Amino acid sequence: MTRLIAFDVDSTLLRVESLDTALDAALGALPDAAEARRHLHEITNAGMTGRMALRDSLEARLRLAALDQARVDAVAEQLRQRVTPGMAALLRRLRARGDSLHAISGGFADLLDPVLQDLGFRQGDIHANRFVWQDARVVGLDIDCPLSRNGGKADILGKVSGQARETIMVGDGMTDFEAFESGAADRFIGFGLIARREVVVAACEYAGADYVRTVDGLAKALGV
């Protein structure tokens, strides 16, 4: 039996938040762009630290600016250049030793599929939210997807872990830690290179989980 390692995507596999990257570009056209971007950052951080329900955070962010097919496609292409340095090589090493890798994200597959495929994830390995479209414009998110709510990552892990001898969740946010806390993952490794969230650091300390700040540190925690 192999290990199953589930990676968060935004601020873990990627050095940016994918939805915020798309929205930031759209907000640039507003007269109060700086204030809108500050508000976007606050909403994102509230969702990632558990101060705001994940679905509320996603819906609030989508209300800040309109996204259309052209912008989504353009940002999806840009994200292919936003991989966290050293992460692609680490994924190759993990696959070479026989680990089963999955990407489990509260972000949107519409934005993430191209870069995750670049990183070697097959369609069945990618788990993410989906936009709801109307006339080539984003009008919301698919609320039937478990990843649109808190606890969704645990649900996904429960479905994909199968006969894995060990299940490990890697990520920067509280939704990642929740998957471990709920029992869906045997281990949690907090990843703080891109975004250090003090509530996640504290949760790791309390639970005795690993917390790393570099890709090399992550590799050591994963035993490669």
mmCIF file of C-alpha atoms in Angstrom:
data_model
loop_
_atom_site.group_PDB
_atom_site.id
_atom_site.type_symbol
_atom_site.label_atom_id
_atom_site.label_comp_id
_atom_site.label_asym_id
_atom_site.label_seq_id
_atom_site.Cartn_x
_atom_site.Cartn_y
_atom_site.Cartn_z
ATOM 1 C CA MET A 1 0.000 0.000 0.000
ATOM 2 C CA THR A 2 1.231 3.504 -0.839
ATOM 3 C CA ARG A 3 1.047 6.788 1.001
ATOM 4 C CA LEU A 4 -1.558 9.273 -0.166
ATOM 5 C CA ILE A 5 -0.380 12.871 0.047
ATOM 6 C CA ALA A 6 -2.973 15.584 -0.540
ATOM 7 C CA PHE A 7 -1.701 19.063 -1.360
ATOM 8 C CA ASP A 8 -3.569 22.306 -0.979
ATOM 9 C CA VAL A 9 -3.001 24.446 -4.064
ATOM 10 C CA ASP A 10 -3.218 28.194 -3.346
ATOM 11 C CA SER A 11 -0.238 29.448 -1.320
ATOM 12 C CA THR A 12 1.119 25.886 -1.275
ATOM 13 C CA LEU A 13 1.686 24.402 -4.736
ATOM 14 C CA LEU A 14 1.251 27.937 -6.071
ATOM 15 C CA ARG A 15 2.884 31.054 -4.674
ATOM 16 C CA VAL A 16 -0.363 33.019 -5.090
ATOM 17 C CA GLU A 17 -4.082 32.701 -4.338
ATOM 18 C CA SER A 18 -5.592 31.836 -7.711
ATOM 19 C CA LEU A 19 -9.037 33.380 -7.234
ATOM 20 C CA ASP A 20 -7.542 36.549 -5.809
ATOM 21 C CA THR A 21 -5.179 36.760 -8.786
ATOM 22 C CA ALA A 22 -8.182 36.749 -11.123
ATOM 23 C CA LEU A 23 -10.163 39.196 -9.019
ATOM 24 C CA ASP A 24 -7.204 41.519 -8.468
ATOM 25 C CA ALA A 25 -6.925 42.032 -12.205
ATOM 26 C CA ALA A 26 -10.636 42.795 -12.473
ATOM 27 C CA LEU A 27 -10.553 45.175 -9.509
ATOM 28 C CA GLY A 28 -7.848 47.253 -11.182
ATOM 29 C CA ALA A 29 -10.502 48.868 -13.359
ATOM 30 C CA LEU A 30 -12.450 50.216 -10.379
ATOM 31 C CA PRO A 31 -12.015 53.843 -9.221
ATOM 32 C CA ASP A 32 -11.352 52.639 -5.653
ATOM 33 C CA ALA A 33 -9.117 49.736 -6.658
ATOM 34 C CA ALA A 34 -6.775 50.015 -3.668
ATOM 35 C CA GLU A 35 -9.617 49.829 -1.152
ATOM 36 C CA ALA A 36 -11.270 46.973 -3.045
ATOM 37 C CA ARG A 37 -8.018 45.008 -3.039
ATOM 38 C CA ARG A 38 -7.575 45.587 0.679
ATOM 39 C CA HIS A 39 -11.095 44.276 1.258
ATOM 40 C CA LEU A 40 -10.356 41.263 -0.947
ATOM 41 C CA HIS A 41 -7.286 40.440 1.133
ATOM 42 C CA GLU A 42 -9.268 40.718 4.366
ATOM 43 C CA ILE A 43 -12.005 38.382 3.129
ATOM 44 C CA THR A 44 -9.484 35.831 1.894
ATOM 45 C CA ASN A 45 -7.559 35.850 5.160
ATOM 46 C CA ALA A 46 -10.757 35.546 7.184
ATOM 47 C CA GLY A 47 -11.702 32.415 5.254
ATOM 48 C CA MET A 48 -8.228 30.882 5.477
ATOM 49 C CA THR A 49 -7.908 31.446 9.213
ATOM 50 C CA GLY A 50 -11.392 30.207 10.065
ATOM 51 C CA ARG A 51 -12.785 33.589 11.096
ATOM 52 C CA MET A 52 -15.282 33.399 8.223
ATOM 53 C CA ALA A 53 -17.059 30.365 6.786
ATOM 54 C CA LEU A 54 -15.336 29.211 3.612
ATOM 55 C CA ARG A 55 -18.422 29.478 1.412
ATOM 56 C CA ASP A 56 -19.172 32.958 2.734
ATOM 57 C CA SER A 57 -15.608 33.980 1.925
ATOM 58 C CA LEU A 58 -15.789 32.574 -1.613
ATOM 59 C CA GLU A 59 -19.146 34.183 -2.353
ATOM 60 C CA ALA A 60 -18.062 37.518 -0.901
ATOM 61 C CA ARG A 61 -14.953 37.543 -3.063
ATOM 62 C CA LEU A 62 -16.889 36.710 -6.211
ATOM 63 C CA ARG A 63 -19.232 39.629 -5.531
ATOM 64 C CA LEU A 64 -16.333 42.097 -5.535
ATOM 65 C CA ALA A 65 -15.704 41.992 -9.281
ATOM 66 C CA ALA A 66 -17.109 40.446 -12.437
ATOM 67 C CA LEU A 67 -15.157 37.610 -14.074
ATOM 68 C CA ASP A 68 -15.671 36.538 -17.661
ATOM 69 C CA GLN A 69 -14.347 33.678 -19.755
ATOM 70 C CA ALA A 70 -11.558 35.727 -21.298
ATOM 71 C CA ARG A 71 -10.188 36.827 -17.912
ATOM 72 C CA VAL A 72 -10.472 33.345 -16.418
ATOM 73 C CA ASP A 73 -8.616 31.849 -19.385
ATOM 74 C CA ALA A 74 -5.913 34.519 -19.205
ATOM 75 C CA VAL A 75 -5.343 34.031 -15.475
ATOM 76 C CA ALA A 76 -5.325 30.246 -15.860
ATOM 77 C CA GLU A 77 -2.447 30.703 -18.299
ATOM 78 C CA GLN A 78 -0.634 33.115 -15.938
ATOM 79 C CA LEU A 79 -0.879 30.655 -13.057
ATOM 80 C CA ARG A 80 1.290 28.215 -14.994
ATOM 81 C CA GLN A 81 4.161 30.598 -14.171
ATOM 82 C CA ARG A 82 3.268 30.922 -10.479
ATOM 83 C CA VAL A 83 4.329 27.509 -9.153
ATOM 84 C CA THR A 84 6.119 27.642 -5.804
ATOM 85 C CA PRO A 85 9.860 27.270 -6.583
ATOM 86 C CA GLY A 86 11.078 23.746 -5.910
ATOM 87 C CA MET A 87 7.600 22.246 -5.668
ATOM 88 C CA ALA A 88 7.546 20.613 -9.129
ATOM 89 C CA ALA A 89 10.782 18.750 -8.372
ATOM 90 C CA LEU A 90 9.433 17.608 -5.001
ATOM 91 C CA LEU A 91 6.290 16.228 -6.623
ATOM 92 C CA ARG A 92 8.408 14.277 -9.103
ATOM 93 C CA ARG A 93 10.471 12.776 -6.270
ATOM 94 C CA LEU A 94 7.354 11.753 -4.356
ATOM 95 C CA ARG A 95 5.826 10.076 -7.403
ATOM 96 C CA ALA A 96 9.131 8.308 -8.123
ATOM 97 C CA ARG A 97 9.039 6.690 -4.683
ATOM 98 C CA GLY A 98 5.481 5.480 -5.294
ATOM 99 C CA ASP A 99 3.380 7.990 -3.378
ATOM 100 C CA SER A 100 -0.130 8.763 -4.629
ATOM 101 C CA LEU A 101 -0.604 12.533 -4.966
ATOM 102 C CA HIS A 102 -3.841 14.521 -5.037
ATOM 103 C CA ALA A 103 -4.520 18.260 -5.263
ATOM 104 C CA ILE A 104 -7.430 19.324 -3.049
ATOM 105 C CA SER A 105 -8.318 23.000 -3.327
ATOM 106 C CA GLY A 106 -10.913 25.493 -2.251
ATOM 107 C CA GLY A 107 -9.968 27.331 -5.441
ATOM 108 C CA PHE A 108 -11.578 26.803 -8.823
ATOM 109 C CA ALA A 109 -10.753 24.109 -11.363
ATOM 110 C CA ASP A 110 -11.572 26.596 -14.119
ATOM 111 C CA LEU A 111 -8.403 28.465 -13.093
ATOM 112 C CA LEU A 112 -6.274 25.613 -11.763
ATOM 113 C CA ASP A 113 -6.587 22.720 -14.210
ATOM 114 C CA PRO A 114 -3.809 23.841 -16.618
ATOM 115 C CA VAL A 115 -1.128 24.399 -13.972
ATOM 116 C CA LEU A 116 -2.047 21.253 -12.046
ATOM 117 C CA GLN A 117 -1.799 19.213 -15.230
ATOM 118 C CA ASP A 118 1.640 20.768 -15.782
ATOM 119 C CA LEU A 119 2.543 19.458 -12.311
ATOM 120 C CA GLY A 120 1.565 15.925 -13.262
ATOM 121 C CA PHE A 121 -1.871 15.692 -11.692
ATOM 122 C CA ARG A 122 -4.370 13.707 -13.746
ATOM 123 C CA GLN A 123 -8.021 14.726 -13.910
ATOM 124 C CA GLY A 124 -8.970 12.215 -11.226
ATOM 125 C CA ASP A 125 -6.293 13.625 -8.910
ATOM 126 C CA ILE A 126 -7.667 17.189 -9.055
ATOM 127 C CA HIS A 127 -10.422 18.212 -6.641
ATOM 128 C CA ALA A 128 -11.596 21.833 -6.706
ATOM 129 C CA ASN A 129 -14.606 24.108 -6.839
ATOM 130 C CA ARG A 130 -16.350 25.038 -10.085
ATOM 131 C CA PHE A 131 -17.688 28.371 -11.270
ATOM 132 C CA VAL A 132 -21.307 28.681 -12.339
ATOM 133 C CA TRP A 133 -21.443 30.358 -15.755
ATOM 134 C CA GLN A 134 -24.081 32.341 -17.594
ATOM 135 C CA ASP A 135 -23.369 33.823 -21.030
ATOM 136 C CA ALA A 136 -19.594 33.435 -20.561
ATOM 137 C CA ARG A 137 -19.687 35.272 -17.233
ATOM 138 C CA VAL A 138 -19.133 33.879 -13.749
ATOM 139 C CA VAL A 139 -22.340 34.237 -11.744
ATOM 140 C CA GLY A 140 -21.475 32.105 -8.706
ATOM 141 C CA LEU A 141 -20.054 28.789 -7.565
ATOM 142 C CA ASP A 142 -21.353 25.241 -7.520
ATOM 143 C CA ILE A 143 -22.580 24.867 -3.925
ATOM 144 C CA ASP A 144 -23.037 21.119 -4.398
ATOM 145 C CA CYS A 145 -19.267 20.705 -4.417
ATOM 146 C CA PRO A 146 -18.025 19.685 -0.929
ATOM 147 C CA LEU A 147 -15.040 22.016 -1.307
ATOM 148 C CA SER A 148 -17.328 25.053 -1.258
ATOM 149 C CA ARG A 149 -17.782 24.609 2.497
ATOM 150 C CA ASN A 150 -15.761 23.954 5.629
ATOM 151 C CA GLY A 151 -15.065 20.267 6.136
ATOM 152 C CA GLY A 152 -15.113 19.569 2.410
ATOM 153 C CA LYS A 153 -11.470 18.540 2.229
ATOM 154 C CA ALA A 154 -12.128 15.823 4.801
ATOM 155 C CA ASP A 155 -15.010 14.554 2.661
ATOM 156 C CA ILE A 156 -12.767 14.363 -0.398
ATOM 157 C CA LEU A 157 -9.981 12.626 1.512
ATOM 158 C CA GLY A 158 -12.438 10.067 2.795
ATOM 159 C CA LYS A 159 -13.376 9.198 -0.771
ATOM 160 C CA VAL A 160 -9.879 8.990 -2.250
ATOM 161 C CA SER A 161 -7.724 7.576 0.551
ATOM 162 C CA GLY A 162 -8.890 3.989 -0.046
ATOM 163 C CA GLN A 163 -6.291 1.484 1.157
ATOM 164 C CA ALA A 164 -3.467 4.001 1.561
ATOM 165 C CA ARG A 165 -1.202 3.023 4.431
ATOM 166 C CA GLU A 166 -0.952 6.672 5.479
ATOM 167 C CA THR A 167 -2.819 9.813 4.438
ATOM 168 C CA ILE A 168 -1.056 13.174 4.741
ATOM 169 C CA MET A 169 -2.556 16.642 4.215
ATOM 170 C CA VAL A 170 -0.228 19.525 3.299
ATOM 171 C CA GLY A 171 -1.415 23.138 3.280
ATOM 172 C CA ASP A 172 -1.296 26.642 4.652
ATOM 173 C CA GLY A 173 -4.849 27.181 5.935
ATOM 174 C CA MET A 174 -7.300 26.050 8.574
ATOM 175 C CA THR A 175 -9.415 24.170 6.025
ATOM 176 C CA ASP A 176 -6.337 21.962 5.502
ATOM 177 C CA PHE A 177 -5.800 21.460 9.229
ATOM 178 C CA GLU A 178 -9.503 20.624 9.653
ATOM 179 C CA ALA A 179 -9.062 17.589 7.383
ATOM 180 C CA PHE A 180 -6.479 16.229 9.820
ATOM 181 C CA GLU A 181 -8.378 17.311 12.916
ATOM 182 C CA SER A 182 -11.486 15.459 11.718
ATOM 183 C CA GLY A 183 -9.538 12.214 11.350
ATOM 184 C CA ALA A 184 -9.569 12.122 7.534
ATOM 185 C CA ALA A 185 -5.758 12.469 7.443
ATOM 186 C CA ASP A 186 -3.211 10.672 9.601
ATOM 187 C CA ARG A 187 -0.795 13.604 9.476
ATOM 188 C CA PHE A 188 -0.898 17.302 8.747
ATOM 189 C CA ILE A 189 2.055 19.362 7.576
ATOM 190 C CA GLY A 190 1.531 23.102 7.758
ATOM 191 C CA PHE A 191 3.315 24.965 4.955
ATOM 192 C CA GLY A 192 4.284 28.530 5.744
ATOM 193 C CA LEU A 193 6.635 29.582 2.948
ATOM 194 C CA ILE A 194 4.045 31.641 1.068
ATOM 195 C CA ALA A 195 1.529 32.545 3.778
ATOM 196 C CA ARG A 196 2.249 32.131 7.482
ATOM 197 C CA ARG A 197 -1.064 32.055 9.354
ATOM 198 C CA GLU A 198 -0.567 32.247 13.098
ATOM 199 C CA VAL A 199 -3.761 30.310 13.836
ATOM 200 C CA VAL A 200 -2.385 27.402 11.774
ATOM 201 C CA VAL A 201 0.982 27.590 13.558
ATOM 202 C CA ALA A 202 -0.826 27.484 16.897
ATOM 203 C CA ALA A 203 -3.027 24.589 15.790
ATOM 204 C CA CYS A 204 0.028 22.607 14.704
ATOM 205 C CA GLU A 205 1.774 23.267 18.002
ATOM 206 C CA TYR A 206 -1.299 22.189 19.947
ATOM 207 C CA ALA A 207 -1.792 19.023 17.879
ATOM 208 C CA GLY A 208 1.886 18.120 17.594
ATOM 209 C CA ALA A 209 1.757 18.445 13.791
ATOM 210 C CA ASP A 210 4.699 19.494 11.643
ATOM 211 C CA TYR A 211 4.986 23.091 10.452
ATOM 212 C CA VAL A 212 7.575 23.930 7.794
ATOM 213 C CA ARG A 213 8.641 27.166 6.133
ATOM 214 C CA THR A 214 10.604 25.901 3.128
ATOM 215 C CA VAL A 215 10.181 23.341 0.368
ATOM 216 C CA ASP A 216 13.321 21.580 1.651
ATOM 217 C CA GLY A 217 11.696 21.426 5.082
ATOM 218 C CA LEU A 218 8.578 19.949 3.515
ATOM 219 C CA ALA A 219 10.662 17.336 1.711
ATOM 220 C CA LYS A 220 12.330 16.328 4.978
ATOM 221 C CA ALA A 221 8.966 16.122 6.746
ATOM 222 C CA LEU A 222 7.796 13.820 3.946
ATOM 223 C CA GLY A 223 10.933 11.701 4.184
ATOM 224 C CA VAL A 224 12.422 12.402 0.761
#
